[in-house]
CSV table of C-alpha atoms and ligand atoms in Angstrom, one decimal:
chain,number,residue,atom,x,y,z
A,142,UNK,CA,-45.2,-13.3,34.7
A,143,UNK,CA,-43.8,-16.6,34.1
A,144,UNK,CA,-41.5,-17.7,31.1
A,145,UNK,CA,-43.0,-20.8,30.3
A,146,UNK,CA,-44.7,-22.6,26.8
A,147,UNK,CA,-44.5,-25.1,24.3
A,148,UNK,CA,-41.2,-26.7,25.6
A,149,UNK,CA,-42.7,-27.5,29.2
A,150,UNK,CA,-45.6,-28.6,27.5
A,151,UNK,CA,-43.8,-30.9,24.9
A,152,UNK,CA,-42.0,-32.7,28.0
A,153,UNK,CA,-45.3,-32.9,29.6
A,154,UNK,CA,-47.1,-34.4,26.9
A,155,UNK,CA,-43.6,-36.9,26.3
A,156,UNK,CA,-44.8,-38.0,30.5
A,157,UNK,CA,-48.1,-38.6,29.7
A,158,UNK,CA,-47.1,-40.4,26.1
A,159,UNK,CA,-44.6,-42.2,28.0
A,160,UNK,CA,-47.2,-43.4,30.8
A,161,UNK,CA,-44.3,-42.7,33.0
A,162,UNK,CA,-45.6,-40.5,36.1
A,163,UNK,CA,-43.8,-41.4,39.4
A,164,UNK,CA,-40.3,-40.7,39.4
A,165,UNK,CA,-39.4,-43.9,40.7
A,166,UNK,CA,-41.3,-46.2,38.5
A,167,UNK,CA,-38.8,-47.3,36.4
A,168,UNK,CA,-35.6,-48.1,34.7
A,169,UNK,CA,-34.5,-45.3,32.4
A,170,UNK,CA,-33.4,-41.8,34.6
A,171,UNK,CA,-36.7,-39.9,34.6
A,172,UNK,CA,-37.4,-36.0,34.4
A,173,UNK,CA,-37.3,-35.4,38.4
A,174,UNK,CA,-33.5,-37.1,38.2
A,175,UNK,CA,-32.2,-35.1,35.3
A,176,UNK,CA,-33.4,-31.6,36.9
A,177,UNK,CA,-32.1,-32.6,40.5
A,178,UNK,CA,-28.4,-33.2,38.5
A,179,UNK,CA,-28.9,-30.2,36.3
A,180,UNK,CA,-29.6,-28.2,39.8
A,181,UNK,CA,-26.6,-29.8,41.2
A,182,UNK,CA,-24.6,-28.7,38.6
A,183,UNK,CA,-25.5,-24.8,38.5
A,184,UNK,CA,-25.5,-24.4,42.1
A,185,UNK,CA,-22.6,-26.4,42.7
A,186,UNK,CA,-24.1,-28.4,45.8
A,187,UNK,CA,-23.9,-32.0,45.8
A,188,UNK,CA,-27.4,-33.1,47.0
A,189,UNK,CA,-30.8,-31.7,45.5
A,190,UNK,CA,-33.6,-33.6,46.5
A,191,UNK,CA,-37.5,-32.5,44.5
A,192,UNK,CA,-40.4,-32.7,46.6
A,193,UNK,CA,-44.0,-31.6,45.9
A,194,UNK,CA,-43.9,-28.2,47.7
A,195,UNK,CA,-41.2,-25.8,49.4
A,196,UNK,CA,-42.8,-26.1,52.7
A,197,UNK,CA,-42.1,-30.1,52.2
A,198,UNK,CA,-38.9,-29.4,51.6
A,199,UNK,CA,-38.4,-27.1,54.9
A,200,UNK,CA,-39.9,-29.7,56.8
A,201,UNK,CA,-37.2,-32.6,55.4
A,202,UNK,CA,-34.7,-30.6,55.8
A,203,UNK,CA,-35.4,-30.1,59.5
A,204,UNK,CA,-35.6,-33.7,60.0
A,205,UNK,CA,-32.6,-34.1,58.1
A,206,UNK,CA,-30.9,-31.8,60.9
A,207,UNK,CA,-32.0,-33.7,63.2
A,208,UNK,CA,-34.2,-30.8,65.1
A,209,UNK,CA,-37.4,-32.4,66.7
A,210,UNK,CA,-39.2,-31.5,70.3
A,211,UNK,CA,-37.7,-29.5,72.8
A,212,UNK,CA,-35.7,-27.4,69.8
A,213,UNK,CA,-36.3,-24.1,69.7
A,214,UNK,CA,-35.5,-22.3,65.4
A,215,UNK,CA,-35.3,-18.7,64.7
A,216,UNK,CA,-37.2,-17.4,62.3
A,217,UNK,CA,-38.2,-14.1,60.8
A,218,UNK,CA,-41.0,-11.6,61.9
A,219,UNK,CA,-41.6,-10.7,58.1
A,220,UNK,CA,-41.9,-14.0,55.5
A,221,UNK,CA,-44.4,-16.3,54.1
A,222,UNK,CA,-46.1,-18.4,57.3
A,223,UNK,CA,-44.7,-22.4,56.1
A,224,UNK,CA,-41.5,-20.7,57.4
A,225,UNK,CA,-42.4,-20.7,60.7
A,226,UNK,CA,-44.8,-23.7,60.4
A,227,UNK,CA,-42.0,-26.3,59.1
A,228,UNK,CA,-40.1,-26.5,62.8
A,229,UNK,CA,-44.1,-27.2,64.6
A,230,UNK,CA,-44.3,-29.7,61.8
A,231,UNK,CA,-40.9,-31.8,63.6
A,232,UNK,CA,-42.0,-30.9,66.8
A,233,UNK,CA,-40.1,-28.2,67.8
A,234,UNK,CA,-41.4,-24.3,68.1
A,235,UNK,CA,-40.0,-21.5,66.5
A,236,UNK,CA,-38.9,-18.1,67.8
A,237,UNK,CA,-39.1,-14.8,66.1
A,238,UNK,CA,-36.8,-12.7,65.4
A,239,UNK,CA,-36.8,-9.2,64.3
A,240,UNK,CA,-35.7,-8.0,60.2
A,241,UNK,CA,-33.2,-4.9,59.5
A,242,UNK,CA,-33.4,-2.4,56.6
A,243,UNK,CA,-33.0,-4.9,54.7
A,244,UNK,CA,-35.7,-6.6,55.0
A,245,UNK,CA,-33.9,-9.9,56.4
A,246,UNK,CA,-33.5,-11.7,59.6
A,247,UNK,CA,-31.4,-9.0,61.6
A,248,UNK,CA,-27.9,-11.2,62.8
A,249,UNK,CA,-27.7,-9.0,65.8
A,250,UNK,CA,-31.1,-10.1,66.8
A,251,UNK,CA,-30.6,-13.5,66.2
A,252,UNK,CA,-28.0,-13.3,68.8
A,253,UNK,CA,-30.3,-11.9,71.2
A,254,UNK,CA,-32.8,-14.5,70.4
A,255,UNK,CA,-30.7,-17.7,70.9
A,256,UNK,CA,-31.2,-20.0,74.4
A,257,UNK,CA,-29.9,-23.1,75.6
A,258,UNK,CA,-32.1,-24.5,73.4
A,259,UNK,CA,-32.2,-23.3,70.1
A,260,UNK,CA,-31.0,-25.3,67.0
A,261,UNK,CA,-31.1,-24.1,64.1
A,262,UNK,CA,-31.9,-20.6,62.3
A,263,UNK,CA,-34.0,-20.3,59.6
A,264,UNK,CA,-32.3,-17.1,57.3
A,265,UNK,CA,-35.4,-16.2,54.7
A,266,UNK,CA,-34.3,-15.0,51.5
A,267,UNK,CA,-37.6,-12.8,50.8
A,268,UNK,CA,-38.5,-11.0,48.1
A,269,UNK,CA,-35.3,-11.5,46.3
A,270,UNK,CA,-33.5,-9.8,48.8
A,271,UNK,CA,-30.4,-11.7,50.2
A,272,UNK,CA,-29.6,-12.2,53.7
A,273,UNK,CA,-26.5,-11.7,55.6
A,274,UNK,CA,-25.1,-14.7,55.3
A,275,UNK,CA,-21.7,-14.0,56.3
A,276,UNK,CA,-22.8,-12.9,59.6
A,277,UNK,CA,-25.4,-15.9,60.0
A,278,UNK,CA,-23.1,-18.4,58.9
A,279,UNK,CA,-20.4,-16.7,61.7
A,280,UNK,CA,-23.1,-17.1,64.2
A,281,UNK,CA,-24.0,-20.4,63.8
A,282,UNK,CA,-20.2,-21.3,64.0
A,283,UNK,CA,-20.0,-19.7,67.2
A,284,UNK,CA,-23.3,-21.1,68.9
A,285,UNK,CA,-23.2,-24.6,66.8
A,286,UNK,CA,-26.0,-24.1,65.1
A,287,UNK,CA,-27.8,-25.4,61.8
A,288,UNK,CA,-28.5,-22.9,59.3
A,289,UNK,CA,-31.5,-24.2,57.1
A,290,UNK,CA,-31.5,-21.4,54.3
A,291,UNK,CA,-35.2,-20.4,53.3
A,292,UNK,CA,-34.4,-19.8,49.2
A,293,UNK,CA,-38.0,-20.4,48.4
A,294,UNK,CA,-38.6,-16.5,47.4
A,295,UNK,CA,-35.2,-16.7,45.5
A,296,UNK,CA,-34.3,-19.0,43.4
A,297,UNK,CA,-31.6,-18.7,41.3
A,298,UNK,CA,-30.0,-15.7,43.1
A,299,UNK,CA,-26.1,-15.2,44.7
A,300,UNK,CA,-24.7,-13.6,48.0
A,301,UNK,CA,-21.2,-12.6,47.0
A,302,UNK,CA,-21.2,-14.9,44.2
A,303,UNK,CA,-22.2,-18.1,45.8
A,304,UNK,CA,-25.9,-20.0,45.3
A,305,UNK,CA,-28.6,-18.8,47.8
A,306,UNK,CA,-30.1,-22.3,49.5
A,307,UNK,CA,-26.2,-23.7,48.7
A,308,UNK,CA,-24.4,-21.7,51.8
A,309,UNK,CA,-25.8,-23.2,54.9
A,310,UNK,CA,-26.2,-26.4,55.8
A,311,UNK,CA,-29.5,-27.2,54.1
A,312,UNK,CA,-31.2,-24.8,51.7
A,313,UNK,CA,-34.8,-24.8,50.4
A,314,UNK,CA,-36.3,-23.8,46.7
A,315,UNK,CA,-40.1,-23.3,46.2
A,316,UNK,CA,-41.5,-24.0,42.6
A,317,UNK,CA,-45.3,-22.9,43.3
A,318,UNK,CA,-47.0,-20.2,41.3
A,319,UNK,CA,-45.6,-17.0,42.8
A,320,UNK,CA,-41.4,-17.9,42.2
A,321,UNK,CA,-38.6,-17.1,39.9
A,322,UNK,CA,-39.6,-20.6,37.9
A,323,UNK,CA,-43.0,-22.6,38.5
A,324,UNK,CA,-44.5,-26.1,37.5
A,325,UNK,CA,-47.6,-25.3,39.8
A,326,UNK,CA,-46.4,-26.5,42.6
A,327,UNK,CA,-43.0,-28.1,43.8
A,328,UNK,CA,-40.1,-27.2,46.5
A,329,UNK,CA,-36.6,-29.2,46.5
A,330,UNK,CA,-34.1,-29.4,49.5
A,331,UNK,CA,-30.3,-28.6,48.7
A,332,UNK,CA,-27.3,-30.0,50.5
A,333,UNK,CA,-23.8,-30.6,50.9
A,334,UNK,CA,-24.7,-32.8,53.8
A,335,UNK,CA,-25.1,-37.0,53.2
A,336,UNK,CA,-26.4,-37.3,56.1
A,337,UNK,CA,-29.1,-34.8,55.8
A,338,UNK,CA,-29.6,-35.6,52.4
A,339,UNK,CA,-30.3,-39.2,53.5
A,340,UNK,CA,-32.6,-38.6,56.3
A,341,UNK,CA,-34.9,-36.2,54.1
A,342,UNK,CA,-34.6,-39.1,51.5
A,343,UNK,CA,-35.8,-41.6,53.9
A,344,UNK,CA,-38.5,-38.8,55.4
A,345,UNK,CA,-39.9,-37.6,51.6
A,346,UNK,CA,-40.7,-41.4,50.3
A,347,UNK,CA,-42.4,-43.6,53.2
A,348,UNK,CA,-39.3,-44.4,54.9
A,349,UNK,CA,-37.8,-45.4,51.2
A,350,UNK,CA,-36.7,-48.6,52.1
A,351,UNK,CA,-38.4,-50.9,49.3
A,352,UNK,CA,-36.6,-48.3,47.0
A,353,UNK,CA,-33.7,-49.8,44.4
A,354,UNK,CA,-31.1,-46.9,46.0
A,355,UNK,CA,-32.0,-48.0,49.4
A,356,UNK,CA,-29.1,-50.7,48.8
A,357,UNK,CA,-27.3,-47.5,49.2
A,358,UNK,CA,-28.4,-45.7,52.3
A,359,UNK,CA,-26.5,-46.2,55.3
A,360,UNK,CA,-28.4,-44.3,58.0
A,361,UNK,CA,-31.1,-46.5,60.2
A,362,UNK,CA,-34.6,-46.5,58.4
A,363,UNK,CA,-37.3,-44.9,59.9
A,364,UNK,CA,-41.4,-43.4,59.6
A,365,UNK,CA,-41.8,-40.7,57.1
A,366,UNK,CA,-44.7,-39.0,54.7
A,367,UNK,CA,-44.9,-39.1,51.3
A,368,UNK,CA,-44.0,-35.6,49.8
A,369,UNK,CA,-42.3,-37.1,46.3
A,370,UNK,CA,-42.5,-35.2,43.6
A,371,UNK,CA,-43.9,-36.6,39.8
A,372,UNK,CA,-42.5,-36.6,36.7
A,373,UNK,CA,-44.6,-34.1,35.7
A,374,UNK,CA,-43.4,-31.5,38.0
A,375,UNK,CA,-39.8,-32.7,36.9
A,376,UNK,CA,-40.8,-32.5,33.2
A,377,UNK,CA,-41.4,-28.8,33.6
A,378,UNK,CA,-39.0,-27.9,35.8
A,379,UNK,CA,-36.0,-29.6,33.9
A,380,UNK,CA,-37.1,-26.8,31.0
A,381,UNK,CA,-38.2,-24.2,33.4
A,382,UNK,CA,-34.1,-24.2,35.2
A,383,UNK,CA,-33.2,-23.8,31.5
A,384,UNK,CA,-34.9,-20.3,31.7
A,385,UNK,CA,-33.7,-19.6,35.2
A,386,UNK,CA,-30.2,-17.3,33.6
A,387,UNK,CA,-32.3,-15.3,31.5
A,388,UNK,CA,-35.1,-14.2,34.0
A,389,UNK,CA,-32.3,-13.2,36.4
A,390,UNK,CA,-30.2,-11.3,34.4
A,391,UNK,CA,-33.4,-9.4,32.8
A,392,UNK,CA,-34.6,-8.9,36.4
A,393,UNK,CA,-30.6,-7.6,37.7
A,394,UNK,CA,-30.8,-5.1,34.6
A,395,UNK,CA,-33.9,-3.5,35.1
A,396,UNK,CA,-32.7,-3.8,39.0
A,397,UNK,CA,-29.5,-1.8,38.0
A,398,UNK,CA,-31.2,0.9,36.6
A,399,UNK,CA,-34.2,1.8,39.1
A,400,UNK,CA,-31.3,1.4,41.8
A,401,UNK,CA,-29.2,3.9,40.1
A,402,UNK,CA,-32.7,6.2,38.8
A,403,UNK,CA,-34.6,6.0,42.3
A,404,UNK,CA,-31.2,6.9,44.5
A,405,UNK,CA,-31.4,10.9,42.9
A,406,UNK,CA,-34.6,11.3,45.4
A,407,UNK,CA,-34.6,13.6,48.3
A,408,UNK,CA,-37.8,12.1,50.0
A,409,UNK,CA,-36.5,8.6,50.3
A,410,UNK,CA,-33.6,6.1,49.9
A,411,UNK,CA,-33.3,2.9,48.4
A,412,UNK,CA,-33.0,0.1,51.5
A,413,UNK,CA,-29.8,-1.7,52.0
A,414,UNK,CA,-28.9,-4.7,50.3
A,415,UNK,CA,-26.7,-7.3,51.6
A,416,UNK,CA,-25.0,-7.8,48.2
A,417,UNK,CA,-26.1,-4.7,45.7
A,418,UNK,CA,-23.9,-6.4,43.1
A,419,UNK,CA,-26.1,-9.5,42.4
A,420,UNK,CA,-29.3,-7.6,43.4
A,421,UNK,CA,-32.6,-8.7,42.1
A,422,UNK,CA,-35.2,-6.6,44.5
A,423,UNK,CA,-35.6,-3.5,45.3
A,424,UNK,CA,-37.2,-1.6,48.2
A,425,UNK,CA,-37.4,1.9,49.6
A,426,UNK,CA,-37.4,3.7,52.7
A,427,UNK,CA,-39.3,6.6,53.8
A,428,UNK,CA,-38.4,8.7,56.6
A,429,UNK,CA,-42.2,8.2,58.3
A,430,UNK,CA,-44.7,6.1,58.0
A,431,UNK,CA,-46.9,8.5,57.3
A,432,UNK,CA,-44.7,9.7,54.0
A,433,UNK,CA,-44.4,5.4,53.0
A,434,UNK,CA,-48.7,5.2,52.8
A,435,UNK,CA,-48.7,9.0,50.8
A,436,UNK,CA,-46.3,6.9,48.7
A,437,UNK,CA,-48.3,3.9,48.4
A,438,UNK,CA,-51.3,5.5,47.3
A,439,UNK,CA,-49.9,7.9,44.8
A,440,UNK,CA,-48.0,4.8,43.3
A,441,UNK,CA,-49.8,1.6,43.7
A,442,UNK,CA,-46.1,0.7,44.9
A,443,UNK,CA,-47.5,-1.5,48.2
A,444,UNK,CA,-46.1,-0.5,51.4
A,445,UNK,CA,-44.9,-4.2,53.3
A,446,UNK,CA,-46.6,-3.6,56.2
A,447,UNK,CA,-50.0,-3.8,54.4
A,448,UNK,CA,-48.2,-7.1,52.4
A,449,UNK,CA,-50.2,-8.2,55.5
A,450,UNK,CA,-49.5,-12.4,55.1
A,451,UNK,CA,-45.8,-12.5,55.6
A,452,UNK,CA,-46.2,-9.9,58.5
A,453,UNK,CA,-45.8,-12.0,61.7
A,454,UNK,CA,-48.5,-10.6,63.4
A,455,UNK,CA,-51.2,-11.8,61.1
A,456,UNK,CA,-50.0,-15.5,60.8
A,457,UNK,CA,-53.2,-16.9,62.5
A,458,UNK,CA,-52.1,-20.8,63.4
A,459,UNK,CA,-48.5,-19.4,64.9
A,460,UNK,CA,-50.0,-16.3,66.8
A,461,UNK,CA,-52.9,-18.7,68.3
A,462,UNK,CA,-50.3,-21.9,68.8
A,463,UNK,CA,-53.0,-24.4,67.9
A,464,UNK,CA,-52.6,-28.3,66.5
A,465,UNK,CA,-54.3,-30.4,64.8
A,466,UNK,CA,-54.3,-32.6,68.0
A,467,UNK,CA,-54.0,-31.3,71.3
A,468,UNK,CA,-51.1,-34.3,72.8
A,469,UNK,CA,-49.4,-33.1,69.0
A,470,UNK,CA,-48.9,-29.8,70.5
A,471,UNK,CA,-45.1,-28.8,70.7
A,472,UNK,CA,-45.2,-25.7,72.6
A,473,UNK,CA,-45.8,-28.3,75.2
A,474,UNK,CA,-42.8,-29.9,74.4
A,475,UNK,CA,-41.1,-27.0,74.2
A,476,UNK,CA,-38.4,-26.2,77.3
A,477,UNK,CA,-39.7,-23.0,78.7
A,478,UNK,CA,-42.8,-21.2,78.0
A,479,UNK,CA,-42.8,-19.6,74.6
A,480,UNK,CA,-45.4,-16.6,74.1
A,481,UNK,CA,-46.4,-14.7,71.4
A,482,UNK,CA,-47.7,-10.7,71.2
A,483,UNK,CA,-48.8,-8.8,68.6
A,484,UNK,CA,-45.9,-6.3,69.8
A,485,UNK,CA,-42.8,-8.5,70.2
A,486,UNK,CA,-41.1,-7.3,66.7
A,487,UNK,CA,-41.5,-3.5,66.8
A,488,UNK,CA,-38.6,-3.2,65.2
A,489,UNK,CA,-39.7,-5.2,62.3
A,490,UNK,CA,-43.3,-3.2,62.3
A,491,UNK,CA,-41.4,0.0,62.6
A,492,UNK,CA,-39.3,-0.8,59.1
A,493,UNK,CA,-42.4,-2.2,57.1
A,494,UNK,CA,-44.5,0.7,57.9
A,495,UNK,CA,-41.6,2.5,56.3
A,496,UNK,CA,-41.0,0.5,53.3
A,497,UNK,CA,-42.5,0.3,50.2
A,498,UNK,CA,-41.7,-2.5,47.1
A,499,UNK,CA,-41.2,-1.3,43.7
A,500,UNK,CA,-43.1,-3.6,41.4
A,501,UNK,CA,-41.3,-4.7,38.1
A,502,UNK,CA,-40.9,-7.9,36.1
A,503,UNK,CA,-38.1,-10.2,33.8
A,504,UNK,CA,-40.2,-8.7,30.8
A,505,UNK,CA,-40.8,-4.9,31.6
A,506,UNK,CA,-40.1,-3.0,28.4
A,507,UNK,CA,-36.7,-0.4,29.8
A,508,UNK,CA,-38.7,2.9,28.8
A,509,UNK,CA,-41.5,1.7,30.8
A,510,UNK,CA,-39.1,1.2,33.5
A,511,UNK,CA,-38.0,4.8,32.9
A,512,UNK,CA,-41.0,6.4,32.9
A,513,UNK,CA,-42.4,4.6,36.1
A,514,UNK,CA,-38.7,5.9,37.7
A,515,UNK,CA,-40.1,9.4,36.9
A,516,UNK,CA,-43.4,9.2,38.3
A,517,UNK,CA,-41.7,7.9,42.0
A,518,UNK,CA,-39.5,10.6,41.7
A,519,UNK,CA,-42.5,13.1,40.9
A,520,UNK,CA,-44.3,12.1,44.4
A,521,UNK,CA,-44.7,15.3,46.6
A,522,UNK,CA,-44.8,14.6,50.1
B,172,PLP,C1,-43.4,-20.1,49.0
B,172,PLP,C2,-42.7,-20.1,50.3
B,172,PLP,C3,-42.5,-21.2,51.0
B,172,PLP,C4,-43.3,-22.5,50.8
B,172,PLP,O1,-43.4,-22.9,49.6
B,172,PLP,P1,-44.6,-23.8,49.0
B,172,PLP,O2,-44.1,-24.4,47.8
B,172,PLP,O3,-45.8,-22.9,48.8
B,172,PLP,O4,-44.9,-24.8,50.1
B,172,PLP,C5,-41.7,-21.2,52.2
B,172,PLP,N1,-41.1,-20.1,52.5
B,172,PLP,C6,-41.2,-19.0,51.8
B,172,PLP,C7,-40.4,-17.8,52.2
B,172,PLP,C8,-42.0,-18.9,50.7
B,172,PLP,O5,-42.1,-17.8,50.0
């Protein structure tokens, strides 16, 4: 699935040659600092900050926000579980909100979701689907809260021609094995922010003072964790971001085209998109769920509700509210009682029983693409 080879393994091998594997060891400006400026650069943000995994970097951000006990986050009934378990991580507890059609956190729920208390919201860009951000980022405006974008299932992608992870006030990437590019693992934290920016500096490296930049930090040291990432995770992600355009723009064609083949059907319609012009995924809706499994089974296409570990209900250590330490536990903390049920996002359960993914990748050959189009359309319900 990956584009990847002998160029990330050159750089690799120049890491090892080089005996240069922490990213603050030394001198000359290593591989971590060269991707973080190339990053920069193509999103146009002006902080980027590598860590060793996306949920590390949706933690630091969060403490670069300044949320902690007490805060209540919004997050999504449908995405990948370190979502939800970045604000217990900082003490605070998140809330769920429902998705729309489209897959993403639904703006009108968020507005039914937010208390005295809540901080921040945590838009998921999942499955290389875009949220709403012009409605979140209105929202937040209005209520004063921090938008920590969740980019980690879309790197690389725009909403209305402006960088996913690069609109609200922090933004997350994830480099692990499943995303757009990969050096195994690896996340990095994008901001505008200095402040943030600082804090999640301070945060990532053991409180980064015996650093040579920490000359330059102006915001109070404090306790953090060590979540840096190594020069061999920069080595192959400087040459991975290189690959970043072509992937996309592969992906957007192939995009175009089952968008424009699959929208002929009768049976079922191709979900809304909050920005159709720069889309990369693609899901459909069936009228019942009953006509979404048919679906499924004919096509191997996999209906979301059975993608069973992004649906809220089966995240296990949010449903169940344990910690690792019982006086650690933040729902404790937390203002008023929060409570979990299986049934408190019908809404979302309702959509993903009616959805289905179409699976394609950068590198599908177009007449295969062509031919699968025909054998969706061929279903008979
Ligand atoms: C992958 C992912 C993460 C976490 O990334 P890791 O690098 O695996 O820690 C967070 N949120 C979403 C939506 C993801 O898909």
């Amino acid at each position: 699935m990956h584009n990847i080879g002998k160029e990330e393994v050159q750089a690799v091998r120049k890491v090892i040659m080089d005996n240069q594997f922490m990213r603050y060891r030394g001198g000359e400006t290593g591989y971590v600092e060269r991707f973080e400026k190339a990053l920069c650069k193509k999103l146009d943000v002006k902080h980027a900050l590598t860590m060793n995994s996306g949920t590390s970097a949706l933690i630091s951000a969060l403490v670069g926000l300044n949320i902690g006990p007490g805060d209540e986050v919004l997050v999504p009934a449908f995405t990948w579980v370190a979502t939800a378990l970045a604000p217990l991580a900082v003490g605070a507890v998140p809330v769920l909100v429902d998705i729309d059609e489209t897959l993403t956190i639904d703006p009108r729920d968020v507005e039914k979701k937010i208390t005295r208390h809540t901080k921040a919201i945590i838009p998921v860009h999942v499955c290389n689907l875009v949220c709403d951000m012009k409605s979140i980022m209105r929202i937040s405006r209005k209520y004063k809260l921090a938008v920590c974008e969740d980019a980690c299932q879309a790197v690389g992608l725009q909403y209305k021609n402006k960088y996913v992870g690069a609109i609200g006030h922090a933004g997350t990437f994830s480099f692990n094995q499943y995303k757009n590019i990969t050096c195994g693992e690896g996340g990095a934290l994008l901001t505008n922010d200095d402040t943030i920016n600082e804090r999640a500096l301070i945060y990532h490296d053991t409180g980064c003072y015996t650093r040579s930049h920490a000359s330059k930090i102006t915001h109070p040291f404090f306790a953090g964790v060590n979540y840096r990432a190594s020069e061999i995770q920069g080595a192959i992600l400087h040459v991975q971001l290189k690959r970043l355009n072509d992937i996309l723009k592969k992906l957007h064609t192939r995009r175009k085209l089952l968008a424009e083949l699959l929208s002929q059907s009768k049976d079922f319609k191709v979900a809304p998109h909050n920005d159709p012009n720069n889309a990369i995924g693609i899901m459909l809706l069936f009228k019942t769920p009953r006509q979404a499994k048919l679906f499924s089974q004919r096509t191997g296409c996999r209906m979301m509700l059975e993608s069973s570990r992004h649906v809220y209900t089966n995240w296990e250590p949010i449903m169940s509210q344990e910690t690792f330490h019982p006086k650690m536990n933040p729902y404790k903390w937390a203002k008023r009682k929060i409570k979990y049920r299986k049934d408190m996002c019908k809404e979302s359960l309702q959509i993903l029983s009616r959805m289905c993914n179409v699976p394609f990748l950068y590198d599908t050959p177009i007449p295969e693409i062509r031919k699968f189009t025909r054998k969706l359309l061929s279903v008979k319900f």
